[in-house]
Every structure is written in structure tokens, then in C-alpha cells.
Amino acid sequence: MNLELKNGTIRELFDNETTIAPHNFLRDVLYIEKVRMSKLKRTYNGFLLEAKNLIQIDLPIVGEFGDFCLVNTQRLVVILLPQLRVVGHRFLAVNRNLPSIDLPELVEAGGSFLAYNRGLVSVSLPKLAKVGRDFLLYGGSLTTISLPELVEAGETCFGYNKTFVEVSLPKLAQVGTNFISFNSSLKRIDLPELRIAKRGFLSTATNLEEINLPNLEYAGFGFIGAFAVSSPYEQEVIRGQEFVKRVKGLNFPKLTVLCPGSLLTTEGVEVEVKMGSLERVGKYRLESSEMKDVYTTKELRDLENKRKYKYPIAGSL
């Protein structure tokens, strides 16, 4: 391991020996600005955690990071991890000056990956297939996001990103609760493979104009912001009638189950919804006379009111 001294303190680390970094390796180092470890293949938890003066990291063959690695490295701007495939929880979280991220081989990431990185303007993750909760929460100044291989995402991903305009996730099939919530600039969402949308999906997307969910089969409670939501971070309350004001129409041809409290069923917003396959509202199976190709949100609201007194309210995803 070679250490370069500047003004009596260690500024640069060049390591051509270490292959596995143990727990808390280089944690809380205060002065190191550059790290290059040419033979490192794997790190355990806490690698370079709180390395607050780190500017550049170069790990050409590392394939896996543990939890809490490269967290709160506030000056980090250059990341060279060309072979990285798997990262644990909170990887690269809370790095306010990080402008971009390019991880060409990353396949799986734990929770809070890239969360609270307010300086982000570019993200390239072409092979990412699975990510945990809080991915890109408060994700900076991104306007578009494209993840061509993402199949599974946890809850509260993409939340509180006021600059998002368009999201493209062509293979996404499974998401957690409150997915893409509190994104006031989002205009289009295209999820052609999504089959189950859980509670709070797309809540508070106040400028949404186009929704493409052609294979959606199940919509959970508050699917597209049908209830009042309070944001503890921004002290704002957004009511149901203010949600999705600009949507020109909703088309869910394969939706069969709709939970109560979904699809804008709050007075004040009236939109036509194409749902030719709808069979149930919660646990309530529709009668043949109630089945149709197009519903207004008022009709859905009336249907919910009619049913909720006849049957107990079902649990929701």
C-alpha cells in the first residue's frame, strides 16, 4: 500500500495488494482525497463511510460492496467502478455534490441506493434489474430516468424528485408501496409490464398528462393519489382533488381488481377510465350490470360507496 503525503497528511492512497476490504475499512478517514485499489474485488460494510474529503475513487475490478459504503462522502465527484455488479444498503447515499453516476455492470442494489444526492443530473445504470426501497429518494435535478432492465423495485423509489418529467422502465413488473410519489413535474409514466401497483402508487403527481400501464391487473389503495397526503419533509398537504389534474384519460385494459380509494375517486376531479376487464372493487365482485368498458371517476366513486356499506372493507397491498 502506497500513501502520498501532502503537507504532512495522507491525501492519496494507492493499493496494489488488498483483494478484500474488511468491515469499516478506511472509515472516517478525514484527509484522503483519492483512492485507487487495483486488486480489490469485494468490500464488507462501512467501506469509506464518512470519508468527507474523498474526491475520486478508482476500483477497476471490484464486484461487490457491503452495506453503508461510500455514504456521506460530500466531496466525491469521480467514481470509477466499471465491474461493480452488486451493492448493499445505502450505497452512495447522502453525497450532495455527486453530479453523475455510471455503473455499466451493476445488476442489484439494496435500499437507499443513491438517496439524498441532490446534485445528480445524470444516471446511467443500463443493467440494473433489482433495487431496494428509497432508490433515488430526493434524487437531485434529474429530468428523465431510463432503466431498460429494471424488473423489481422496492417502496418509495423515485420519491420527492420535483424535476422528473418522464420515467421509462420498460421491464418493470413489481413495485413497492408509494412508488414514484411526490413528483410534481412528472408528465409521463410508461410501465408496459407492470401488473401490480401497490398502495400510494403515483400519489401527488400533480402535472401528470400520460399514463401507460397496459398490463396492470391490480390497483392498490390510493393507486393514483385518491386521498389527502401530508409530507413531513415539506410541510405540505395535497388533497385528492388536486391530484393528476391534467390527465387526458386513463387506459387500463387488463385491470381486474381495484382497491377502494383508488383512481382519483375524490370529488373535484372527473376523468374517464377505460377498464374493460374490471371484475372486483376490493373483495366485491361486480354484477354483470355494473361491468362496462369505460367508467367515469364519479361512477367508480358511486360504486365504492354502494359496496362499502354492503361488505367489509378489504385489506390492501
mmCIF file of N, CA and C in Angstrom, residues 106-225:
data_model
loop_
_atom_site.group_PDB
_atom_site.id
_atom_site.type_symbol
_atom_site.label_atom_id
_atom_site.label_comp_id
_atom_site.label_asym_id
_atom_site.label_seq_id
_atom_site.Cartn_x
_atom_site.Cartn_y
_atom_site.Cartn_z
ATOM 1 N N LEU A 106 -23.712 -2.882 -13.046
ATOM 2 C CA LEU A 106 -24.496 -3.065 -11.820
ATOM 3 C C LEU A 106 -25.830 -3.751 -12.118
ATOM 4 N N VAL A 107 -26.102 -4.842 -11.359
ATOM 5 C CA VAL A 107 -27.313 -5.636 -11.570
ATOM 6 C C VAL A 107 -28.277 -5.504 -10.395
ATOM 7 N N GLU A 108 -27.759 -5.418 -9.167
ATOM 8 C CA GLU A 108 -28.627 -5.416 -7.985
ATOM 9 C C GLU A 108 -28.124 -4.424 -6.944
ATOM 10 N N ALA A 109 -29.060 -3.672 -6.347
ATOM 11 C CA ALA A 109 -28.708 -2.690 -5.322
ATOM 12 C C ALA A 109 -29.680 -2.792 -4.158
ATOM 13 N N GLY A 110 -29.172 -2.585 -2.943
ATOM 14 C CA GLY A 110 -30.008 -2.598 -1.755
ATOM 15 C C GLY A 110 -30.782 -1.298 -1.582
ATOM 16 N N GLY A 111 -31.381 -1.127 -0.401
ATOM 17 C CA GLY A 111 -32.198 0.044 -0.141
ATOM 18 C C GLY A 111 -31.400 1.331 -0.040
ATOM 19 N N SER A 112 -32.052 2.443 -0.333
ATOM 20 C CA SER A 112 -31.479 3.793 -0.242
ATOM 21 C C SER A 112 -30.281 4.002 -1.151
ATOM 22 N N PHE A 113 -30.206 3.267 -2.221
ATOM 23 C CA PHE A 113 -29.158 3.462 -3.221
ATOM 24 C C PHE A 113 -29.350 4.832 -3.879
ATOM 25 N N LEU A 114 -28.325 5.655 -3.857
ATOM 26 C CA LEU A 114 -28.344 6.998 -4.442
ATOM 27 C C LEU A 114 -29.396 7.917 -3.812
ATOM 28 N N ALA A 115 -29.793 7.641 -2.578
ATOM 29 C CA ALA A 115 -30.764 8.514 -1.906
ATOM 30 C C ALA A 115 -30.086 9.782 -1.398
ATOM 31 N N TYR A 116 -30.795 10.883 -1.428
ATOM 32 C CA TYR A 116 -30.338 12.173 -0.904
ATOM 33 C C TYR A 116 -29.083 12.671 -1.623
ATOM 34 N N ASN A 117 -29.029 12.476 -2.919
ATOM 35 C CA ASN A 117 -27.946 13.030 -3.737
ATOM 36 C C ASN A 117 -28.527 14.172 -4.563
ATOM 37 N N ARG A 118 -28.592 15.325 -3.971
ATOM 38 C CA ARG A 118 -29.311 16.450 -4.573
ATOM 39 C C ARG A 118 -28.592 17.063 -5.768
ATOM 40 N N GLY A 119 -27.335 16.721 -5.996
ATOM 41 C CA GLY A 119 -26.611 17.283 -7.123
ATOM 42 C C GLY A 119 -26.672 16.460 -8.392
ATOM 43 N N LEU A 120 -27.317 15.309 -8.359
ATOM 44 C CA LEU A 120 -27.337 14.417 -9.515
ATOM 45 C C LEU A 120 -28.061 15.042 -10.710
ATOM 46 N N VAL A 121 -27.418 14.956 -11.864
ATOM 47 C CA VAL A 121 -28.063 15.391 -13.105
ATOM 48 C C VAL A 121 -28.053 14.280 -14.161
ATOM 49 N N SER A 122 -27.293 13.201 -13.911
ATOM 50 C CA SER A 122 -27.202 12.121 -14.895
ATOM 51 C C SER A 122 -27.003 10.788 -14.189
ATOM 52 N N VAL A 123 -27.801 9.782 -14.602
ATOM 53 C CA VAL A 123 -27.698 8.430 -14.052
ATOM 54 C C VAL A 123 -27.698 7.429 -15.194
ATOM 55 N N SER A 124 -26.684 6.557 -15.216
ATOM 56 C CA SER A 124 -26.623 5.501 -16.225
ATOM 57 C C SER A 124 -26.425 4.162 -15.522
ATOM 58 N N LEU A 125 -27.473 3.347 -15.553
ATOM 59 C CA LEU A 125 -27.467 2.023 -14.916
ATOM 60 C C LEU A 125 -28.114 1.036 -15.895
ATOM 61 N N PRO A 126 -27.454 0.752 -16.999
ATOM 62 C CA PRO A 126 -28.107 0.020 -18.091
ATOM 63 C C PRO A 126 -28.471 -1.419 -17.785
ATOM 64 N N LYS A 127 -27.848 -2.047 -16.748
ATOM 65 C CA LYS A 127 -28.133 -3.450 -16.447
ATOM 66 C C LYS A 127 -28.835 -3.655 -15.110
ATOM 67 N N LEU A 128 -29.167 -2.588 -14.412
ATOM 68 C CA LEU A 128 -29.802 -2.719 -13.102
ATOM 69 C C LEU A 128 -31.141 -3.439 -13.235
ATOM 70 N N ALA A 129 -31.290 -4.578 -12.506
ATOM 71 C CA ALA A 129 -32.507 -5.389 -12.599
ATOM 72 C C ALA A 129 -33.336 -5.359 -11.321
ATOM 73 N N LYS A 130 -32.693 -5.127 -10.179
ATOM 74 C CA LYS A 130 -33.415 -5.151 -8.902
ATOM 75 C C LYS A 130 -32.844 -4.101 -7.976
ATOM 76 N N VAL A 131 -33.733 -3.340 -7.325
ATOM 77 C CA VAL A 131 -33.286 -2.298 -6.403
ATOM 78 C C VAL A 131 -34.227 -2.261 -5.207
ATOM 79 N N GLY A 132 -33.683 -1.986 -4.024
ATOM 80 C CA GLY A 132 -34.480 -1.934 -2.810
ATOM 81 C C GLY A 132 -35.233 -0.627 -2.652
ATOM 82 N N ARG A 133 -35.737 -0.383 -1.452
ATOM 83 C CA ARG A 133 -36.563 0.785 -1.187
ATOM 84 C C ARG A 133 -35.747 2.073 -1.229
ATOM 85 N N ASP A 134 -36.447 3.198 -1.438
ATOM 86 C CA ASP A 134 -35.875 4.551 -1.369
ATOM 87 C C ASP A 134 -34.794 4.809 -2.417
ATOM 88 N N PHE A 135 -34.856 4.119 -3.519
ATOM 89 C CA PHE A 135 -33.916 4.361 -4.608
ATOM 90 C C PHE A 135 -34.146 5.763 -5.181
ATOM 91 N N LEU A 136 -33.089 6.537 -5.287
ATOM 92 C CA LEU A 136 -33.144 7.903 -5.826
ATOM 93 C C LEU A 136 -34.140 8.785 -5.086
ATOM 94 N N LEU A 137 -34.366 8.507 -3.813
ATOM 95 C CA LEU A 137 -35.184 9.398 -2.995
ATOM 96 C C LEU A 137 -34.468 10.737 -2.883
ATOM 97 N N TYR A 138 -35.180 11.826 -3.183
ATOM 98 C CA TYR A 138 -34.553 13.144 -3.263
ATOM 99 C C TYR A 138 -33.348 13.086 -4.199
ATOM 100 N N GLY A 139 -33.580 12.682 -5.435
ATOM 101 C CA GLY A 139 -32.502 12.387 -6.374
ATOM 102 C C GLY A 139 -31.997 13.541 -7.202
ATOM 103 N N GLY A 140 -31.919 14.714 -6.669
ATOM 104 C CA GLY A 140 -31.256 15.799 -7.360
ATOM 105 C C GLY A 140 -32.080 16.474 -8.427
ATOM 106 N N SER A 141 -31.432 16.781 -9.566
ATOM 107 C CA SER A 141 -32.059 17.566 -10.627
ATOM 108 C C SER A 141 -32.325 16.747 -11.879
ATOM 109 N N LEU A 142 -32.519 15.455 -11.729
ATOM 110 C CA LEU A 142 -32.804 14.599 -12.878
ATOM 111 C C LEU A 142 -34.135 14.980 -13.519
ATOM 112 N N THR A 143 -34.175 15.026 -14.825
ATOM 113 C CA THR A 143 -35.431 15.291 -15.530
ATOM 114 C C THR A 143 -36.006 14.035 -16.159
ATOM 115 N N THR A 144 -35.149 13.121 -16.585
ATOM 116 C CA THR A 144 -35.616 11.852 -17.151
ATOM 117 C C THR A 144 -34.820 10.713 -16.524
ATOM 118 N N ILE A 145 -35.444 9.550 -16.474
ATOM 119 C CA ILE A 145 -34.764 8.359 -15.983
ATOM 120 C C ILE A 145 -35.160 7.187 -16.868
ATOM 121 N N SER A 146 -34.164 6.440 -17.322
ATOM 122 C CA SER A 146 -34.403 5.269 -18.163
ATOM 123 C C SER A 146 -33.594 4.107 -17.609
ATOM 124 N N LEU A 147 -34.286 3.054 -17.207
ATOM 125 C CA LEU A 147 -33.644 1.856 -16.668
ATOM 126 C C LEU A 147 -34.177 0.666 -17.457
ATOM 127 N N PRO A 148 -33.536 0.327 -18.560
ATOM 128 C CA PRO A 148 -34.110 -0.634 -19.509
ATOM 129 C C PRO A 148 -34.244 -2.052 -18.989
ATOM 130 N N GLU A 149 -33.477 -2.448 -17.946
ATOM 131 C CA GLU A 149 -33.518 -3.824 -17.463
ATOM 132 C C GLU A 149 -34.151 -3.969 -16.081
ATOM 133 N N LEU A 150 -34.614 -2.879 -15.489
ATOM 134 C CA LEU A 150 -35.162 -2.959 -14.129
ATOM 135 C C LEU A 150 -36.466 -3.752 -14.119
ATOM 136 N N VAL A 151 -36.516 -4.795 -13.254
ATOM 137 C CA VAL A 151 -37.683 -5.665 -13.144
ATOM 138 C C VAL A 151 -38.391 -5.476 -11.813
ATOM 139 N N GLU A 152 -37.642 -5.235 -10.743
ATOM 140 C CA GLU A 152 -38.226 -5.169 -9.406
ATOM 141 C C GLU A 152 -37.679 -3.970 -8.643
ATOM 142 N N ALA A 153 -38.569 -3.193 -8.018
ATOM 143 C CA ALA A 153 -38.169 -2.027 -7.232
ATOM 144 C C ALA A 153 -38.943 -1.999 -5.924
ATOM 145 N N GLY A 154 -38.292 -1.576 -4.850
ATOM 146 C CA GLY A 154 -38.931 -1.519 -3.546
ATOM 147 C C GLY A 154 -39.816 -0.299 -3.374
ATOM 148 N N GLU A 155 -40.239 -0.046 -2.145
ATOM 149 C CA GLU A 155 -41.166 1.050 -1.886
ATOM 150 C C GLU A 155 -40.463 2.399 -1.867
ATOM 151 N N THR A 156 -41.228 3.431 -2.140
ATOM 152 C CA THR A 156 -40.792 4.829 -2.100
ATOM 153 C C THR A 156 -39.608 5.112 -3.013
ATOM 154 N N CYS A 157 -39.512 4.402 -4.111
ATOM 155 C CA CYS A 157 -38.457 4.698 -5.073
ATOM 156 C C CYS A 157 -38.827 5.925 -5.905
ATOM 157 N N PHE A 158 -37.865 6.720 -6.269
ATOM 158 C CA PHE A 158 -38.028 7.928 -7.076
ATOM 159 C C PHE A 158 -38.826 9.009 -6.361
ATOM 160 N N GLY A 159 -39.038 8.888 -5.065
ATOM 161 C CA GLY A 159 -39.874 9.840 -4.348
ATOM 162 C C GLY A 159 -39.225 11.201 -4.165
ATOM 163 N N TYR A 160 -40.052 12.237 -4.134
ATOM 164 C CA TYR A 160 -39.627 13.606 -3.845
ATOM 165 C C TYR A 160 -38.584 14.106 -4.838
ATOM 166 N N ASN A 161 -38.840 13.872 -6.113
ATOM 167 C CA ASN A 161 -37.975 14.395 -7.173
ATOM 168 C C ASN A 161 -38.797 15.366 -8.016
ATOM 169 N N LYS A 162 -38.719 16.622 -7.702
ATOM 170 C CA LYS A 162 -39.613 17.607 -8.309
ATOM 171 C C LYS A 162 -39.268 17.940 -9.748
ATOM 172 N N THR A 163 -38.131 17.455 -10.241
ATOM 173 C CA THR A 163 -37.736 17.791 -11.612
ATOM 174 C C THR A 163 -38.028 16.676 -12.610
ATOM 175 N N PHE A 164 -38.409 15.488 -12.147
ATOM 176 C CA PHE A 164 -38.709 14.395 -13.068
ATOM 177 C C PHE A 164 -39.827 14.792 -14.030
ATOM 178 N N VAL A 165 -39.601 14.601 -15.326
ATOM 179 C CA VAL A 165 -40.624 14.847 -16.340
ATOM 180 C C VAL A 165 -41.086 13.534 -16.960
ATOM 181 N N GLU A 166 -40.161 12.622 -17.179
ATOM 182 C CA GLU A 166 -40.504 11.357 -17.843
ATOM 183 C C GLU A 166 -39.727 10.200 -17.223
ATOM 184 N N VAL A 167 -40.422 9.071 -17.057
ATOM 185 C CA VAL A 167 -39.823 7.866 -16.494
ATOM 186 C C VAL A 167 -40.060 6.715 -17.460
ATOM 187 N N SER A 168 -38.988 6.010 -17.840
ATOM 188 C CA SER A 168 -39.112 4.871 -18.750
ATOM 189 C C SER A 168 -38.525 3.631 -18.081
ATOM 190 N N LEU A 169 -39.387 2.680 -17.793
ATOM 191 C CA LEU A 169 -38.998 1.436 -17.134
ATOM 192 C C LEU A 169 -39.697 0.286 -17.868
ATOM 193 N N PRO A 170 -39.225 -0.073 -19.046
ATOM 194 C CA PRO A 170 -39.983 -0.962 -19.928
ATOM 195 C C PRO A 170 -40.172 -2.385 -19.422
ATOM 196 N N LYS A 171 -39.320 -2.856 -18.474
ATOM 197 C CA LYS A 171 -39.449 -4.230 -17.995
ATOM 198 C C LYS A 171 -39.942 -4.325 -16.559
ATOM 199 N N LEU A 172 -40.224 -3.209 -15.927
ATOM 200 C CA LEU A 172 -40.607 -3.225 -14.518
ATOM 201 C C LEU A 172 -41.926 -3.963 -14.323
ATOM 202 N N ALA A 173 -41.898 -4.997 -13.470
ATOM 203 C CA ALA A 173 -43.090 -5.819 -13.245
ATOM 204 C C ALA A 173 -43.595 -5.748 -11.812
ATOM 205 N N GLN A 174 -42.729 -5.386 -10.853
ATOM 206 C CA GLN A 174 -43.113 -5.408 -9.441
ATOM 207 C C GLN A 174 -42.563 -4.187 -8.736
ATOM 208 N N VAL A 175 -43.424 -3.477 -7.985
ATOM 209 C CA VAL A 175 -43.000 -2.291 -7.246
ATOM 210 C C VAL A 175 -43.573 -2.328 -5.837
ATOM 211 N N GLY A 176 -42.929 -1.601 -4.919
ATOM 212 C CA GLY A 176 -43.423 -1.488 -3.560
ATOM 213 C C GLY A 176 -44.429 -0.361 -3.409
ATOM 214 N N THR A 177 -44.807 -0.068 -2.191
ATOM 215 C CA THR A 177 -45.800 0.979 -1.923
ATOM 216 C C THR A 177 -45.196 2.363 -2.168
ATOM 217 N N ASN A 178 -46.066 3.336 -2.422
ATOM 218 C CA ASN A 178 -45.675 4.742 -2.608
ATOM 219 C C ASN A 178 -44.594 4.913 -3.669
ATOM 220 N N PHE A 179 -44.728 4.184 -4.733
ATOM 221 C CA PHE A 179 -43.752 4.231 -5.825
ATOM 222 C C PHE A 179 -43.940 5.524 -6.619
ATOM 223 N N ILE A 180 -42.884 6.225 -6.892
ATOM 224 C CA ILE A 180 -42.902 7.496 -7.637
ATOM 225 C C ILE A 180 -43.872 8.493 -7.009
ATOM 226 N N SER A 181 -43.808 8.661 -5.708
ATOM 227 C CA SER A 181 -44.701 9.603 -5.033
ATOM 228 C C SER A 181 -44.036 10.967 -4.877
ATOM 229 N N PHE A 182 -44.856 12.004 -4.830
ATOM 230 C CA PHE A 182 -44.399 13.389 -4.659
ATOM 231 C C PHE A 182 -43.428 13.804 -5.761
ATOM 232 N N ASN A 183 -43.884 13.687 -6.993
ATOM 233 C CA ASN A 183 -43.110 14.150 -8.144
ATOM 234 C C ASN A 183 -43.977 15.136 -8.927
ATOM 235 N N SER A 184 -43.877 16.395 -8.591
ATOM 236 C CA SER A 184 -44.826 17.381 -9.090
ATOM 237 C C SER A 184 -44.619 17.761 -10.550
ATOM 238 N N SER A 185 -43.471 17.414 -11.158
ATOM 239 C CA SER A 185 -43.238 17.773 -12.557
ATOM 240 C C SER A 185 -43.437 16.614 -13.522
ATOM 241 N N LEU A 186 -43.673 15.440 -12.993
ATOM 242 C CA LEU A 186 -43.789 14.255 -13.843
ATOM 243 C C LEU A 186 -44.951 14.395 -14.814
ATOM 244 N N LYS A 187 -44.675 14.227 -16.100
ATOM 245 C CA LYS A 187 -45.706 14.361 -17.126
ATOM 246 C C LYS A 187 -46.083 13.031 -17.768
ATOM 247 N N ARG A 188 -45.163 12.086 -17.748
ATOM 248 C CA ARG A 188 -45.455 10.821 -18.419
ATOM 249 C C ARG A 188 -44.868 9.658 -17.633
ATOM 250 N N ILE A 189 -45.617 8.568 -17.543
ATOM 251 C CA ILE A 189 -45.128 7.342 -16.935
ATOM 252 C C ILE A 189 -45.478 6.185 -17.864
ATOM 253 N N ASP A 190 -44.470 5.400 -18.198
ATOM 254 C CA ASP A 190 -44.635 4.304 -19.160
ATOM 255 C C ASP A 190 -44.100 3.030 -18.529
ATOM 256 N N LEU A 191 -45.007 2.149 -18.093
ATOM 257 C CA LEU A 191 -44.634 0.887 -17.453
ATOM 258 C C LEU A 191 -45.400 -0.245 -18.134
ATOM 259 N N PRO A 192 -44.957 -0.672 -19.290
ATOM 260 C CA PRO A 192 -45.743 -1.626 -20.078
ATOM 261 C C PRO A 192 -45.865 -3.012 -19.470
ATOM 262 N N GLU A 193 -44.966 -3.405 -18.538
ATOM 263 C CA GLU A 193 -45.011 -4.749 -17.962
ATOM 264 C C GLU A 193 -45.546 -4.790 -16.538
ATOM 265 N N LEU A 194 -45.857 -3.646 -15.954
ATOM 266 C CA LEU A 194 -46.319 -3.626 -14.570
ATOM 267 C C LEU A 194 -47.686 -4.286 -14.439
ATOM 268 N N ARG A 195 -47.792 -5.238 -13.487
ATOM 269 C CA ARG A 195 -49.044 -5.956 -13.270
ATOM 270 C C ARG A 195 -49.707 -5.645 -11.931
ATOM 271 N N ILE A 196 -48.925 -5.260 -10.939
ATOM 272 C CA ILE A 196 -49.468 -4.954 -9.618
ATOM 273 C C ILE A 196 -48.939 -3.597 -9.161
ATOM 274 N N ALA A 197 -49.842 -2.670 -8.892
ATOM 275 C CA ALA A 197 -49.482 -1.363 -8.343
ATOM 276 C C ALA A 197 -49.992 -1.305 -6.912
ATOM 277 N N LYS A 198 -49.105 -1.139 -5.964
ATOM 278 C CA LYS A 198 -49.490 -1.183 -4.561
ATOM 279 C C LYS A 198 -49.935 0.190 -4.060
ATOM 280 N N ARG A 199 -50.218 0.243 -2.773
ATOM 281 C CA ARG A 199 -50.750 1.445 -2.134
ATOM 282 C C ARG A 199 -49.892 2.676 -2.420
ATOM 283 N N GLY A 200 -50.541 3.781 -2.775
ATOM 284 C CA GLY A 200 -49.875 5.058 -2.936
ATOM 285 C C GLY A 200 -49.088 5.228 -4.225
ATOM 286 N N PHE A 201 -49.284 4.346 -5.174
ATOM 287 C CA PHE A 201 -48.576 4.440 -6.449
ATOM 288 C C PHE A 201 -48.910 5.761 -7.141
ATOM 289 N N LEU A 202 -47.891 6.510 -7.538
ATOM 290 C CA LEU A 202 -48.071 7.767 -8.268
ATOM 291 C C LEU A 202 -48.840 8.836 -7.494
ATOM 292 N N SER A 203 -48.839 8.779 -6.185
ATOM 293 C CA SER A 203 -49.574 9.803 -5.439
ATOM 294 C C SER A 203 -48.907 11.158 -5.588
ATOM 295 N N THR A 204 -49.708 12.167 -5.696
ATOM 296 C CA THR A 204 -49.322 13.585 -5.813
ATOM 297 C C THR A 204 -48.536 13.898 -7.073
ATOM 298 N N ALA A 205 -48.845 13.245 -8.160
ATOM 299 C CA ALA A 205 -48.252 13.611 -9.455
ATOM 300 C C ALA A 205 -49.141 14.666 -10.094
ATOM 301 N N THR A 206 -49.003 15.896 -9.662
ATOM 302 C CA THR A 206 -49.982 16.932 -9.967
ATOM 303 C C THR A 206 -49.963 17.408 -11.409
ATOM 304 N N ASN A 207 -48.911 17.112 -12.169
ATOM 305 C CA ASN A 207 -48.846 17.551 -13.565
ATOM 306 C C ASN A 207 -48.846 16.391 -14.554
ATOM 307 N N LEU A 208 -49.231 15.239 -14.110
ATOM 308 C CA LEU A 208 -49.223 14.061 -14.970
ATOM 309 C C LEU A 208 -50.195 14.225 -16.133
ATOM 310 N N GLU A 209 -49.711 13.908 -17.334
ATOM 311 C CA GLU A 209 -50.535 14.020 -18.531
ATOM 312 C C GLU A 209 -50.773 12.675 -19.211
ATOM 313 N N GLU A 210 -49.841 11.750 -19.070
ATOM 314 C CA GLU A 210 -49.968 10.483 -19.803
ATOM 315 C C GLU A 210 -49.516 9.325 -18.926
ATOM 316 N N ILE A 211 -50.353 8.287 -18.868
ATOM 317 C CA ILE A 211 -50.047 7.080 -18.103
ATOM 318 C C ILE A 211 -50.207 5.876 -19.015
ATOM 319 N N ASN A 212 -49.172 5.049 -19.092
ATOM 320 C CA ASN A 212 -49.241 3.849 -19.925
ATOM 321 C C ASN A 212 -48.970 2.634 -19.054
ATOM 322 N N LEU A 213 -50.032 1.928 -18.680
ATOM 323 C CA LEU A 213 -49.943 0.708 -17.872
ATOM 324 C C LEU A 213 -50.833 -0.362 -18.518
ATOM 325 N N PRO A 214 -50.475 -0.829 -19.709
ATOM 326 C CA PRO A 214 -51.383 -1.693 -20.464
ATOM 327 C C PRO A 214 -51.617 -3.064 -19.856
ATOM 328 N N ASN A 215 -50.715 -3.550 -18.987
ATOM 329 C CA ASN A 215 -50.864 -4.885 -18.412
ATOM 330 C C ASN A 215 -51.211 -4.871 -16.935
ATOM 331 N N LEU A 216 -51.575 -3.712 -16.404
ATOM 332 C CA LEU A 216 -51.929 -3.618 -14.994
ATOM 333 C C LEU A 216 -53.156 -4.465 -14.684
ATOM 334 N N GLU A 217 -53.039 -5.296 -13.614
ATOM 335 C CA GLU A 217 -54.137 -6.172 -13.220
ATOM 336 C C GLU A 217 -54.695 -5.836 -11.846
ATOM 337 N N TYR A 218 -53.893 -5.210 -10.993
ATOM 338 C CA TYR A 218 -54.322 -4.932 -9.622
ATOM 339 C C TYR A 218 -53.880 -3.535 -9.234
ATOM 340 N N ALA A 219 -54.804 -2.739 -8.708
ATOM 341 C CA ALA A 219 -54.500 -1.385 -8.240
ATOM 342 C C ALA A 219 -54.816 -1.280 -6.762
ATOM 343 N N GLY A 220 -53.818 -0.997 -5.941
ATOM 344 C CA GLY A 220 -53.995 -0.899 -4.501
ATOM 345 C C GLY A 220 -54.587 0.426 -4.069
ATOM 346 N N PHE A 221 -54.784 0.581 -2.757
ATOM 347 C CA PHE A 221 -55.397 1.778 -2.190
ATOM 348 C C PHE A 221 -54.567 3.011 -2.546
ATOM 349 N N GLY A 222 -55.243 4.094 -2.940
ATOM 350 C CA GLY A 222 -54.549 5.319 -3.282
ATOM 351 C C GLY A 222 -53.661 5.173 -4.496
ATOM 352 N N PHE A 223 -54.070 4.339 -5.415
ATOM 353 C CA PHE A 223 -53.277 3.977 -6.587
ATOM 354 C C PHE A 223 -52.737 5.202 -7.324
ATOM 355 N N ILE A 224 -53.584 6.171 -7.599
ATOM 356 C CA ILE A 224 -53.114 7.423 -8.189
ATOM 357 C C ILE A 224 -53.664 8.573 -7.357
ATOM 358 N N GLY A 225 -53.197 8.634 -6.119
ATOM 359 C CA GLY A 225 -53.463 9.777 -5.268
ATOM 360 C C GLY A 225 -54.911 10.108 -5.054
#
